[in-house]
Amino acid sequence: MSSVKFGIVVFPGSNCDRDVAWVTRGLLGCPTRLIWYAERDLSGLDVVVLPGGFSYGDYLRCGAIARFAPVMGSLQEHVARGGYVLGICNGFQILTEAGLLPGALVRNANLHFICDRVGLRIERQDLLWTGAYPAGATITLPIAHGEGRYTCDPDTLKQLQDQGQIVFRYDPVSPNGSLDQIAGLCSPSGRVLGLMPHPERAADPDLPGQDGIPLWQSILQGLAA
Amino acid sequence: MQFQAQIQIHLRPSVLDPAGVAVQSSLHQLGHTQVQQVRIGKHIQLQLEAPDAETAQKRVGELCDQLLANPVIETYAIRVEPVGS
C-alpha cells in the first residue's frame, strides 16, 4: 500500500477517469479520489490527473471549455504550491488550453481519428514520471485521438528543446503529424506532464502491453524517495 | 443597444489545415484545378448588449481572446452590426 494520493478530475464527457483509477487504486493500491469538475477541494493530493475523453463534447475546441471549470482554479493553485499534474490525451489538451503547458493540439494531419499502438522514445528519465524506465528506452503505448498533432511557434519549440521539456517523441514515425515528433512534454519544473498516449491502458497485467506500468511506478518511487 | 456580432475564426497561416487540404484535393478531382489555398474556419454568431458599436466590438474581441479563439493557433475577424431599429 503506497501513500501517494491521487486525484482524478471528472469533467462532463471524461471517459478514461475510471481507467486511471483502476491503475492507481486497483493495481497500485494508492488512495484515489475522483473529483467532480465543479469541486474546488484538491487538498492533500500529491498527483492530480486530468484523464482522457471528450470534456464538454470537445465543443469549440478540445479542452477549451473545460479550462474554465471551477476545479481548474484549484488546479492552478495546486501547481503553484508544487503539486504534480498529469494530463492524458484530452487532459493534455486541457493543460495547453489552460496555459499550464505551451502550444496547442490540433487536428491530425491525415484527418483520421487514430486508434492504434505507437512507438515512443523516452527523452528524459530524470523526471518524477519516467524514473523507472531505462535511459533512452523505446516503448509502445496505445493512442486514440483525432486532435493530437502538437504545434507551437518556432520560438516556443526552441525553448522546449533547449530546456529539455520534450519528454516523449513518436518513434520512428509520428502518426498524427506532430511538430518535432512530440507526443508528450512537461513544464520547465517537470511537475506538469501532458501526453497524448494512454499509459493507463497499458498497465493491467491481464492486458497485452505493459509499457505504461513504469510511468506509474516512477511516480511512486519518486514520491517515496 | 443590441448588437449582432459575426466572428470568423481561422487557423493561423503557419498551421497546417488538413481539412482545407482535403477539400482542395477533392475540388481538384472534380476538375476545378484553378482552386488554390483552401482554408476552413469557424463562424460564430452572437448577440450582445452594449452602449455603442465600438464597445460591442471591443467586448467581442475580449470574448475571442478569452474563449472563442485560441491565439496560439487561430486568428479571428469580427463584424458588429446593430440589431433591429
PDB file of N, CA, C and O in Angstrom, chain A residues 24 27 29 31 34 40 67 85 110 112 117-118 136 145-146 149 167 173 184 187-188 200 211 213 224:
ATOM      1  N   THR A  24      -4.396   3.369 -10.398  1.00  0.00           N
ATOM      2  CA  THR A  24      -3.850   3.966  -9.171  1.00  0.00           C
ATOM      3  C   THR A  24      -4.412   3.308  -7.922  1.00  0.00           C
ATOM      4  O   THR A  24      -3.668   3.040  -6.978  1.00  0.00           O
ATOM      5  N   LEU A  27      -4.501  -1.309  -9.091  1.00  0.00           N
ATOM      6  CA  LEU A  27      -3.236  -2.032  -9.271  1.00  0.00           C
ATOM      7  C   LEU A  27      -2.164  -1.560  -8.303  1.00  0.00           C
ATOM      8  O   LEU A  27      -1.366  -2.352  -7.821  1.00  0.00           O
ATOM      9  N   GLY A  29      -2.756   0.285  -5.449  1.00  0.00           N
ATOM     10  CA  GLY A  29      -3.227   0.360  -4.076  1.00  0.00           C
ATOM     11  C   GLY A  29      -3.084   1.732  -3.436  1.00  0.00           C
ATOM     12  O   GLY A  29      -2.947   1.852  -2.225  1.00  0.00           O
ATOM     13  N   PRO A  31      -4.436   5.566  -2.366  1.00  0.00           N
ATOM     14  CA  PRO A  31      -5.668   6.308  -2.149  1.00  0.00           C
ATOM     15  C   PRO A  31      -5.963   7.185  -3.366  1.00  0.00           C
ATOM     16  O   PRO A  31      -5.088   7.921  -3.826  1.00  0.00           O
ATOM     17  N   LEU A  34     -11.911  10.540  -6.940  1.00  0.00           N
ATOM     18  CA  LEU A  34     -12.471  11.095  -8.177  1.00  0.00           C
ATOM     19  C   LEU A  34     -13.063  12.457  -7.835  1.00  0.00           C
ATOM     20  O   LEU A  34     -13.825  12.589  -6.878  1.00  0.00           O
ATOM     21  N   ARG A  40     -13.861  22.201  -5.727  1.00  0.00           N
ATOM     22  CA  ARG A  40     -12.693  23.076  -5.660  1.00  0.00           C
ATOM     23  C   ARG A  40     -11.644  22.569  -4.686  1.00  0.00           C
ATOM     24  O   ARG A  40     -10.595  23.180  -4.521  1.00  0.00           O
ATOM     25  N   ARG A  67     -11.290  24.185 -19.547  1.00  0.00           N
ATOM     26  CA  ARG A  67     -10.303  25.076 -18.953  1.00  0.00           C
ATOM     27  C   ARG A  67     -10.935  26.008 -17.911  1.00  0.00           C
ATOM     28  O   ARG A  67     -10.280  26.456 -16.978  1.00  0.00           O
ATOM     29  N   VAL A  85       0.900  17.346 -11.759  1.00  0.00           N
ATOM     30  CA  VAL A  85      -0.289  17.212 -12.605  1.00  0.00           C
ATOM     31  C   VAL A  85       0.063  16.373 -13.822  1.00  0.00           C
ATOM     32  O   VAL A  85       1.104  16.597 -14.466  1.00  0.00           O
ATOM     33  N   ASN A 110      -3.671  13.719 -41.096  1.00  0.00           N
ATOM     34  CA  ASN A 110      -4.398  12.911 -42.080  1.00  0.00           C
ATOM     35  C   ASN A 110      -5.912  12.960 -41.861  1.00  0.00           C
ATOM     36  O   ASN A 110      -6.659  12.258 -42.535  1.00  0.00           O
ATOM     37  N   HIS A 112      -7.742  11.635 -39.805  1.00  0.00           N
ATOM     38  CA  HIS A 112      -8.356  10.430 -39.246  1.00  0.00           C
ATOM     39  C   HIS A 112      -8.284  10.429 -37.727  1.00  0.00           C
ATOM     40  O   HIS A 112      -7.294  10.890 -37.160  1.00  0.00           O
ATOM     41  N   ARG A 117      -1.469   1.389 -31.644  1.00  0.00           N
ATOM     42  CA  ARG A 117      -0.348   1.395 -30.709  1.00  0.00           C
ATOM     43  C   ARG A 117       0.836   2.002 -31.435  1.00  0.00           C
ATOM     44  O   ARG A 117       1.077   1.689 -32.593  1.00  0.00           O
ATOM     45  N   VAL A 118       1.566   2.863 -30.726  1.00  0.00           N
ATOM     46  CA  VAL A 118       2.659   3.574 -31.383  1.00  0.00           C
ATOM     47  C   VAL A 118       3.944   3.435 -30.572  1.00  0.00           C
ATOM     48  O   VAL A 118       3.924   3.258 -29.356  1.00  0.00           O
ATOM     49  N   GLY A 136      16.807   6.232 -22.388  1.00  0.00           N
ATOM     50  CA  GLY A 136      16.682   6.121 -23.839  1.00  0.00           C
ATOM     51  C   GLY A 136      15.765   5.002 -24.300  1.00  0.00           C
ATOM     52  O   GLY A 136      15.838   4.546 -25.440  1.00  0.00           O
ATOM     53  N   HIS A 145      -6.962   9.268 -30.666  1.00  0.00           N
ATOM     54  CA  HIS A 145      -7.298  10.693 -30.727  1.00  0.00           C
ATOM     55  C   HIS A 145      -7.474  11.177 -32.161  1.00  0.00           C
ATOM     56  O   HIS A 145      -6.905  10.612 -33.087  1.00  0.00           O
ATOM     57  N   GLY A 146      -8.283  12.208 -32.299  1.00  0.00           N
ATOM     58  CA  GLY A 146      -8.471  12.860 -33.604  1.00  0.00           C
ATOM     59  C   GLY A 146      -7.723  14.172 -33.682  1.00  0.00           C
ATOM     60  O   GLY A 146      -7.460  14.684 -34.764  1.00  0.00           O
ATOM     61  N   ARG A 149      -2.167  16.408 -32.909  1.00  0.00           N
ATOM     62  CA  ARG A 149      -0.984  16.952 -33.607  1.00  0.00           C
ATOM     63  C   ARG A 149      -0.493  18.169 -32.841  1.00  0.00           C
ATOM     64  O   ARG A 149      -1.133  19.220 -32.843  1.00  0.00           O
ATOM     65  N   VAL A 167       9.363  15.231 -23.476  1.00  0.00           N
ATOM     66  CA  VAL A 167       9.563  14.019 -22.674  1.00  0.00           C
ATOM     67  C   VAL A 167       9.363  12.754 -23.506  1.00  0.00           C
ATOM     68  O   VAL A 167      10.081  11.780 -23.354  1.00  0.00           O
ATOM     69  N   VAL A 173       7.938   6.969 -36.378  1.00  0.00           N
ATOM     70  CA  VAL A 173       7.143   7.941 -37.145  1.00  0.00           C
ATOM     71  C   VAL A 173       6.045   8.535 -36.270  1.00  0.00           C
ATOM     72  O   VAL A 173       5.527   7.896 -35.352  1.00  0.00           O
ATOM     73  N   GLY A 184       4.627  14.070 -25.937  1.00  0.00           N
ATOM     74  CA  GLY A 184       4.383  14.493 -24.568  1.00  0.00           C
ATOM     75  C   GLY A 184       5.447  15.465 -24.116  1.00  0.00           C
ATOM     76  O   GLY A 184       6.602  15.361 -24.531  1.00  0.00           O
ATOM     77  N   SER A 187       6.311  20.900 -18.073  1.00  0.00           N
ATOM     78  CA  SER A 187       6.579  22.287 -17.728  1.00  0.00           C
ATOM     79  C   SER A 187       8.069  22.414 -17.405  1.00  0.00           C
ATOM     80  O   SER A 187       8.742  21.407 -17.186  1.00  0.00           O
ATOM     81  N   PRO A 188       8.608  23.647 -17.367  1.00  0.00           N
ATOM     82  CA  PRO A 188      10.045  23.794 -17.063  1.00  0.00           C
ATOM     83  C   PRO A 188      10.431  23.105 -15.755  1.00  0.00           C
ATOM     84  O   PRO A 188      11.526  22.546 -15.649  1.00  0.00           O
ATOM     85  N   GLU A 200      -2.353   4.521 -18.945  1.00  0.00           N
ATOM     86  CA  GLU A 200      -3.262   3.762 -18.071  1.00  0.00           C
ATOM     87  C   GLU A 200      -3.874   2.577 -18.817  1.00  0.00           C
ATOM     88  O   GLU A 200      -4.404   1.663 -18.192  1.00  0.00           O
ATOM     89  N   ASP A 211       3.782  -1.448 -21.151  1.00  0.00           N
ATOM     90  CA  ASP A 211       4.801  -0.395 -21.155  1.00  0.00           C
ATOM     91  C   ASP A 211       4.365   0.855 -20.406  1.00  0.00           C
ATOM     92  O   ASP A 211       5.150   1.783 -20.217  1.00  0.00           O
ATOM     93  N   ILE A 213       3.176   0.696 -17.267  1.00  0.00           N
ATOM     94  CA  ILE A 213       3.354   0.479 -15.816  1.00  0.00           C
ATOM     95  C   ILE A 213       4.502   1.296 -15.221  1.00  0.00           C
ATOM     96  O   ILE A 213       4.334   1.922 -14.170  1.00  0.00           O
ATOM     97  N   ALA A 224       8.208   8.533  -2.982  1.00  0.00           N
ATOM     98  CA  ALA A 224       8.627   7.825  -1.767  1.00  0.00           C
ATOM     99  C   ALA A 224      10.041   8.245  -1.386  1.00  0.00           C
ATOM    100  O   ALA A 224      10.412   8.235  -0.218  1.00  0.00           O
TER     101      ALA A 224
END
